[in-house]
Coordinates of C-alpha atoms and ligand atoms in Angstrom, one line a residue:
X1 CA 0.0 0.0 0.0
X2 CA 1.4 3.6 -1.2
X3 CA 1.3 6.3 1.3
X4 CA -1.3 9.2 -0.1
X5 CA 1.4 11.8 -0.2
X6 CA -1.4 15.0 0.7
X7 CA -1.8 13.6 4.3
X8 CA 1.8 14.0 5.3
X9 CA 3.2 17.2 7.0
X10 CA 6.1 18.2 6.0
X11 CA 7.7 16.6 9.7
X12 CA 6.3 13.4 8.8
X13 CA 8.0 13.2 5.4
X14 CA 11.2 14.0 6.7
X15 CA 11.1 11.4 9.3
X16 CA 10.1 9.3 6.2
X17 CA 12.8 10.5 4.3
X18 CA 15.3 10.4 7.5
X19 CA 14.2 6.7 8.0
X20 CA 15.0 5.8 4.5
X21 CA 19.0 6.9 4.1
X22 CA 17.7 10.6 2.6
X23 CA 17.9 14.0 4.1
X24 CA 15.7 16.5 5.7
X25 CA 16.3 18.6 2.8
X26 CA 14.8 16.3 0.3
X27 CA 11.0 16.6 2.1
X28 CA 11.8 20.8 0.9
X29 CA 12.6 19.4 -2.1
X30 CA 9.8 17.2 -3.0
X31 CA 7.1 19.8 -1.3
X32 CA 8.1 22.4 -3.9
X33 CA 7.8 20.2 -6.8
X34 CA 4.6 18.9 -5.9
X35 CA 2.7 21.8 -4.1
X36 CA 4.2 24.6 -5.9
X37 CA 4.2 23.4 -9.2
X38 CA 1.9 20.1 -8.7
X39 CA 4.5 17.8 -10.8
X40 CA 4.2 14.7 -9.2
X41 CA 6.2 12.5 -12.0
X42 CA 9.9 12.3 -9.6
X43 CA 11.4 11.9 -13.6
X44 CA 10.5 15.8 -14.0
X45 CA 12.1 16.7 -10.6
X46 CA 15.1 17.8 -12.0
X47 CA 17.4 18.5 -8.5
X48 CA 17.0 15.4 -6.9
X49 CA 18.7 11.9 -7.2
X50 CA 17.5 9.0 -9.4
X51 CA 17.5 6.7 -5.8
X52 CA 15.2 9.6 -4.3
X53 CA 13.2 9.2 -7.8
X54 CA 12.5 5.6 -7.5
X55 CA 11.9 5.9 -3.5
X56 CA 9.3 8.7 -4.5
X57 CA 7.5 6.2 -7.4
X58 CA 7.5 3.6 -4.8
X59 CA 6.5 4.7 -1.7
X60 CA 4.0 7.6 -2.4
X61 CA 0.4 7.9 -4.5
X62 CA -0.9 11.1 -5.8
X63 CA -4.1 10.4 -7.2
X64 CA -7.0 13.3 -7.4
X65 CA -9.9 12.6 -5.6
X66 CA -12.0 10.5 -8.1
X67 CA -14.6 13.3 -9.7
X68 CA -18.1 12.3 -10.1
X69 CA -20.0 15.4 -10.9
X70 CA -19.2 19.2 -11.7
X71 CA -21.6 21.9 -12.3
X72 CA -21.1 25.4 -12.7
X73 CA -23.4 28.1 -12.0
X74 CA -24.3 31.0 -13.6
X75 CA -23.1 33.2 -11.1
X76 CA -19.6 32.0 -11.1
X77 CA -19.7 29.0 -8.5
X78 CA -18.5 25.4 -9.3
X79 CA -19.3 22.9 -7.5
X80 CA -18.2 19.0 -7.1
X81 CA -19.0 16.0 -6.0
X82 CA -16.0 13.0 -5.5
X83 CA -15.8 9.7 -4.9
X84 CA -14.0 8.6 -1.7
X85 CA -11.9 5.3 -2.0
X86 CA -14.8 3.6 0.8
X87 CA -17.5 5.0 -2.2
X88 CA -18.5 8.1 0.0
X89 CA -19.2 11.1 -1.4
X90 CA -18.3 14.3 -1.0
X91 CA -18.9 17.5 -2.0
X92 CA -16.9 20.6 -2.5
X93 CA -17.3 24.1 -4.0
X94 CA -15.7 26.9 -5.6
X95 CA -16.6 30.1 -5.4
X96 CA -14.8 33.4 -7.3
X97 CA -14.3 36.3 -5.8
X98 CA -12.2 39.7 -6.5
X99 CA -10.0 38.8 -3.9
X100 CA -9.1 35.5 -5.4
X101 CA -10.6 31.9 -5.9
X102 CA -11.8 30.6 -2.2
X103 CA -12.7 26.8 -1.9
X104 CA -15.6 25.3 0.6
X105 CA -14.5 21.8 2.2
X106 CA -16.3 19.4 3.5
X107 CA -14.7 18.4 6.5
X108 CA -17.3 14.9 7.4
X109 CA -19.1 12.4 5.1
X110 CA -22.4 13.4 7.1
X111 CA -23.5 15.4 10.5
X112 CA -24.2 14.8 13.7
X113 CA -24.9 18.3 15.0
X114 CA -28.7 18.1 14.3
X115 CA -29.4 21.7 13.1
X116 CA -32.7 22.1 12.4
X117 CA -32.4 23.4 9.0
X118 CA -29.4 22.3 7.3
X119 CA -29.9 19.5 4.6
X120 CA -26.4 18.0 5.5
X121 CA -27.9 16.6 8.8
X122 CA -30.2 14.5 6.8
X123 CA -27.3 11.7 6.6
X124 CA -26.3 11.4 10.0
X125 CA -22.5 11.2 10.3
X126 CA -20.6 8.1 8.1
X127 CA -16.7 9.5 9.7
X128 CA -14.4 11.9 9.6
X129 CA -12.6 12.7 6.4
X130 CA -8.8 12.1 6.8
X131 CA -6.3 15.0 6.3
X132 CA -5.5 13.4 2.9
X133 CA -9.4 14.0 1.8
X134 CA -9.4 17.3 3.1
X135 CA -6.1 18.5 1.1
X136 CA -7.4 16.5 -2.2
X137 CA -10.1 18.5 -2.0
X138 CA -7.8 21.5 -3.1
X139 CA -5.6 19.5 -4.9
X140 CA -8.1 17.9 -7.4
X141 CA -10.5 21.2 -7.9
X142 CA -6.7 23.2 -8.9
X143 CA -6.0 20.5 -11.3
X144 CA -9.8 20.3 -12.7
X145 CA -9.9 24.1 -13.4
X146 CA -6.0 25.0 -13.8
X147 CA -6.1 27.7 -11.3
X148 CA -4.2 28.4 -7.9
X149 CA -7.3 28.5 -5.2
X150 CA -6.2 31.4 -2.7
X151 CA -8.8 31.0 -0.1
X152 CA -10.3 28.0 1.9
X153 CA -13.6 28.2 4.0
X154 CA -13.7 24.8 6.2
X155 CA -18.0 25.2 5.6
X156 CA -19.2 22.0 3.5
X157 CA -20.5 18.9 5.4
X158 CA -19.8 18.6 9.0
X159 CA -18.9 20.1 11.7
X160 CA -14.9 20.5 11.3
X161 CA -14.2 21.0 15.1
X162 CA -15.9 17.3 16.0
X163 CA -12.7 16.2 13.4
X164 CA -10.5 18.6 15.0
X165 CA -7.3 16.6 15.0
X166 CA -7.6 16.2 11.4
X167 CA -8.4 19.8 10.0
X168 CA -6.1 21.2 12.1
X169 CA -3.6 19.0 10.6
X170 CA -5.1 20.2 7.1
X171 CA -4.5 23.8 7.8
X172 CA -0.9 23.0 8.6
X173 CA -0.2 21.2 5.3
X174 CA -2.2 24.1 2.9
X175 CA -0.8 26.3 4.9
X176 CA 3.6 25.4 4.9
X177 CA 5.7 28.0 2.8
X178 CA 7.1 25.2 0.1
X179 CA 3.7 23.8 -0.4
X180 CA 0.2 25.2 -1.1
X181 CA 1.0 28.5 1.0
X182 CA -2.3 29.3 1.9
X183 CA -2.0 32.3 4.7
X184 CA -3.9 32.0 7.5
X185 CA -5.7 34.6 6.8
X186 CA -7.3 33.2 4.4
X187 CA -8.4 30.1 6.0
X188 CA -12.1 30.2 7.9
X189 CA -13.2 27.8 9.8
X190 CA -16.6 27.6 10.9
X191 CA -18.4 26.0 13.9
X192 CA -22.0 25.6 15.7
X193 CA -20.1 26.3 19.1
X194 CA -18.2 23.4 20.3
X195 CA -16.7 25.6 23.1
X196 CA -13.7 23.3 24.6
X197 CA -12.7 23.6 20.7
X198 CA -13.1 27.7 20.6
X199 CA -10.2 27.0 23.3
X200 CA -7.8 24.9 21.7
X201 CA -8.2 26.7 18.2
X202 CA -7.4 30.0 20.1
X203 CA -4.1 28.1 21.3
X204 CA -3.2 27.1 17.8
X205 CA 0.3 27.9 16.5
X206 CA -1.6 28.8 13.1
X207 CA -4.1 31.6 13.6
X208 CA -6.7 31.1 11.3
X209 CA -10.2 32.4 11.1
X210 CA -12.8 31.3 13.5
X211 CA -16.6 31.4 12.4
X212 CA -19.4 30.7 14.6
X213 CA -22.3 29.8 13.5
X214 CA -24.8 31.7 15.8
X215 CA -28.6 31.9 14.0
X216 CA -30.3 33.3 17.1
X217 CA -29.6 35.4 19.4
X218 CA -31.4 33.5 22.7
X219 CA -31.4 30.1 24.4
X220 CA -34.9 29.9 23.7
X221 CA -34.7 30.1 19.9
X222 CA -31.4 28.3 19.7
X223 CA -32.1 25.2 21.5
X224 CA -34.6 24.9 18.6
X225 CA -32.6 25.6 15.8
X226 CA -29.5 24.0 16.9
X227 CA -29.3 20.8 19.3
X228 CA -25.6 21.4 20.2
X229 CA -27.1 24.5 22.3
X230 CA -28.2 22.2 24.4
X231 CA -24.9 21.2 25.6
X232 CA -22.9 24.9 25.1
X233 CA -25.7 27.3 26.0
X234 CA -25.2 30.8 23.9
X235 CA -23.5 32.1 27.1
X236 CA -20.7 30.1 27.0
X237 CA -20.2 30.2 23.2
X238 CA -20.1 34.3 23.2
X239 CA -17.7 33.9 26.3
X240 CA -15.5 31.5 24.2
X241 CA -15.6 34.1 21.4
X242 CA -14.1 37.3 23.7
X243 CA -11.6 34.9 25.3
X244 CA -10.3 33.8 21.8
X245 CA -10.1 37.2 20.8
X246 CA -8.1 38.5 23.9
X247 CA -6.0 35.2 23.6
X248 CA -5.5 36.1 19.4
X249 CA -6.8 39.5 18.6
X250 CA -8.3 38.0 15.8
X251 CA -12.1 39.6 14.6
X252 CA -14.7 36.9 14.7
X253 CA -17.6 36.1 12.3
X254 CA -20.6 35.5 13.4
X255 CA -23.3 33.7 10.8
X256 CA -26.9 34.5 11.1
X257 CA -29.2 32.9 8.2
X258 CA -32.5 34.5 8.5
X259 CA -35.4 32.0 8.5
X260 CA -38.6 33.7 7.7
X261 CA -41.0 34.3 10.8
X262 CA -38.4 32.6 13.3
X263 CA -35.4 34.7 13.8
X264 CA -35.6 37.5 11.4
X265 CA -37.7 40.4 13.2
X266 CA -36.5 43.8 14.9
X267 CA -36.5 42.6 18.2
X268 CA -34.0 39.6 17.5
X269 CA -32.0 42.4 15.5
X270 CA -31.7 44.2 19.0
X271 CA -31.3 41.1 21.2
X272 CA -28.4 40.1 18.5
X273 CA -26.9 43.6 18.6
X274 CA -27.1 44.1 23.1
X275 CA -25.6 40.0 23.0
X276 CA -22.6 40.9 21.1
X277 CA -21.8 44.6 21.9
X278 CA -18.3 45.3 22.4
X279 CA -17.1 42.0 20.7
X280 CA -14.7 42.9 18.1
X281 CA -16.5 40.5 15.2
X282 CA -18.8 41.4 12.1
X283 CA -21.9 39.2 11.3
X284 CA -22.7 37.9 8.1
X285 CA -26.4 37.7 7.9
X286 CA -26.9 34.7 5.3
X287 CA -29.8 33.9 3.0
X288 CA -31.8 30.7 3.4
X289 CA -31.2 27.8 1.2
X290 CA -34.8 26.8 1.1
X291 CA -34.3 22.6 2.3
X292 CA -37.3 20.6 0.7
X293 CA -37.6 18.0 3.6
X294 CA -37.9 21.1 5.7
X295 CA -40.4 24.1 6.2
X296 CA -38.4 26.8 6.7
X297 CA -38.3 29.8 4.3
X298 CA -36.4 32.5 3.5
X299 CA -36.9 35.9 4.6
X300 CA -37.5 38.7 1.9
X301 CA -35.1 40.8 0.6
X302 CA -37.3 44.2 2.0
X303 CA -37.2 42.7 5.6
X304 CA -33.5 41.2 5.1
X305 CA -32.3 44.7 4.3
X306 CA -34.1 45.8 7.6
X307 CA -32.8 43.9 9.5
X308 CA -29.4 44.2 8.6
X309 CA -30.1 48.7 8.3
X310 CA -31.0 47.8 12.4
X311 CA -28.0 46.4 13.2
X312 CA -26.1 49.2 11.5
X313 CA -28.1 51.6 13.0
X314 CA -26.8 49.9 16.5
X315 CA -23.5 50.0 15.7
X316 CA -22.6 46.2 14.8
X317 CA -20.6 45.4 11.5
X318 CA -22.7 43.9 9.5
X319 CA -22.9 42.1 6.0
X320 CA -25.4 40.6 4.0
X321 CA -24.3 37.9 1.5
X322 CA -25.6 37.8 -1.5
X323 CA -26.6 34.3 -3.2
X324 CA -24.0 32.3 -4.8
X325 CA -24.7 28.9 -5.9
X326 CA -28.7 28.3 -5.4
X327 CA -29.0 27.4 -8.9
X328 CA -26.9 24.2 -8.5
X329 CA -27.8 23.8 -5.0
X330 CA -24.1 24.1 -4.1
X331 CA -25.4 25.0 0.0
X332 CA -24.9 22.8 2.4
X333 CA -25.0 18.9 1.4
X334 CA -27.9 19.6 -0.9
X335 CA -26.3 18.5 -3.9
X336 CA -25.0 15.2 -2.6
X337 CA -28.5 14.7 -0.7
X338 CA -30.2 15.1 -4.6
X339 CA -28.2 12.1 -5.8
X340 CA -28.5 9.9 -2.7
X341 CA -32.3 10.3 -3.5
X342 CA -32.0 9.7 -7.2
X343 CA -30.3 6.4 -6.3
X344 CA -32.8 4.9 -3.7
Ligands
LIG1 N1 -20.8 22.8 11.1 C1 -20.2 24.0 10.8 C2 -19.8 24.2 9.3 C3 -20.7 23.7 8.2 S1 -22.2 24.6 7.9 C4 -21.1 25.2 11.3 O1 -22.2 24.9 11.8 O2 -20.7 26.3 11.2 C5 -21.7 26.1 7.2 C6 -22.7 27.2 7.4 O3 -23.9 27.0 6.5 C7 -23.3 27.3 8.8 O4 -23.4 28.6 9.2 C8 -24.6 26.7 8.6 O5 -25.5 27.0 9.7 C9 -25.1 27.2 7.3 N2 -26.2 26.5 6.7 C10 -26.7 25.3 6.9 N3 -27.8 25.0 6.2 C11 -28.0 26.1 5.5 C12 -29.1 26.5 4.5 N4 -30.0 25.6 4.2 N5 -29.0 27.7 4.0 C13 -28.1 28.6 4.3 N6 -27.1 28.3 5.2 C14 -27.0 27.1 5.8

């Protein structure tokens, strides 16, 4: 059995290396060919030596993710599904901005967070993808589309911080000077509020973004939309957010989709805005995917935009995210959920 060559860190290949009679250098070496240029044929590596070249052919495999779908949409979003060697399937999207090209991973096959409205809890959590998956992701979509992806949100399936181990491994790999080179910066990762998590990501060598997924600005309302409230009330999650932000001076993001009738009037406006006063974050206010095995809707552009006008008029920084996507369904597991169904 090859070892998949996108799960190592750049410490394990040297020990690899180390172990097999070459030097540290050589794990520079082969990152730089194969992340920075993506030639993964050791004849093409021009500086290295021909017993490093058949070491390289024989120990290492740097297969794509098998593609099984790709859509794009008309406003500019392309979205995939893949094959995973155990036949799960994944999806993963790419989205263009002016800033660059940012990439959405799905960081489980499946959920078990229970959120009341989000299609990818439909199929209850299969396992966590490996570090390998989560890299290929990138990988395969660059090679696909020939482009360098600048940005990576950690937002498909799954909740990344119940596969913490593993994406925080992923963000080290994209993130290495010789390899993909990814800053920090442009990584987001985005959770429903495992708080013991909000602590150790604040400790992290690599400060990346932190999201929280917040969609109501009460216990009352929250325990509803999201089971995990249940166990880490609101309280406790906005306390997690001003201690990771004294521990990294890093401006959280807080997500808010706006469900028609539930969470979108003036008052929860005001309770959002007195809840998160003096937090230094902005909050995205998202529109509804519309989920068919639900009965949720979305809220109206003219009581969106009022919304988001009252939290501006109280002082929080505010965005309101356009649509990207709906026309493939490339939001939250809903493409992947379609073909499940088509093959029952
Ligand atoms: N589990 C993580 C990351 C995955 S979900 C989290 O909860 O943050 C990424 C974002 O999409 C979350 O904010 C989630 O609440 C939101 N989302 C889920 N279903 C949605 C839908 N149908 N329409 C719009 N946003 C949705």
């Amino acid at each position: 059995m090859k070892i998949n060559f996108y799960g190592l860190d750049l410490n394990n290949l040297k020990e690899i290396l180390t172990k097999n009679g070459f030097r540290p250098y050589n794990a520079d070496q082969l990152y730089k060919w194969i992340y920075e240029n993506d030639v993964t044929d050791p004849d093409l590596m021009s500086n290295i030596s021909n017993n490093l070249k058949k070491f390289v052919k024989e120990t290492f495999d740097f297969s794509s993710l098998e593609l099984l779908t790709h859509q794009t949409s008309v406003s500019g979003t392309d979205k995939f599904l893949f094959k995973l060697n155990d036949g799960i399937v994944i999806e993963s999207v790419l989205m263009r901005h002016d800033y660059g090209l940012s990439i959405c991973v799905t960081s489980q096959a499946g959920c078990s967070m229970g959120c009341s409205f989000c299609a990818s809890g439909l199929i209850r959590k299969q396992r966590d993808l490996s570090k390998d998956e989560l890299v290929l992701q990138i990988i395969t979509v660059q090679r696909i589309l020939g482009v360098k992806i600048s940005h990576v949100v950690v937002m498909g399936t799954g909740e990344p911080f119940d596969n913490y181990d593993n994406v925080m491994e992923f963000i080290r790999i994209i993130n290495y000077k010789n390899g993909l080179q990814i800053g920090a910066r442009h990584i987001t990762v985005s959770t429903c509020g495992i708080v013991p998590k909000i602590y150790d990501f604040a400790n992290e060598e690599i400060k990346a973004n932190l999201a929280i997924s917040l969609h109501a600005p009460n216990n009352e309302l929250r325990d509803k939309l999201m089971k995990i409230n249940k166990v880490y009330p609101i309280q406790d999650v906005i306390q997690a957010t001003k201690d990771y932000f004294e521990k990294t001076k890093r401006r959280i993001t807080f997500e808010y989709i706006l469900l028609k009738g539930v969470n979108d009037d003036l008052r929860h406006a005001n309770e959002l805005s007195d809840l998160i006063r003096g937090i230094n974050c902005y909050v995205n206010l998202i529109p509804y995917n519309p989920v068919n095995e639900f009965s949720y809707e979305k809220t109206d552009e003219k009581r969106a935009d009022k919304f988001y006008q009252q939290l501006i008029k109280r002082g929080i920084n505010v965005t309101l995210r356009r649509e990207m996507g709906s026309d493939i369904d490339a939001a939250c597991g809903q493409l992947r959920l379609k073909k499940e169904k088509n093959e029952e």
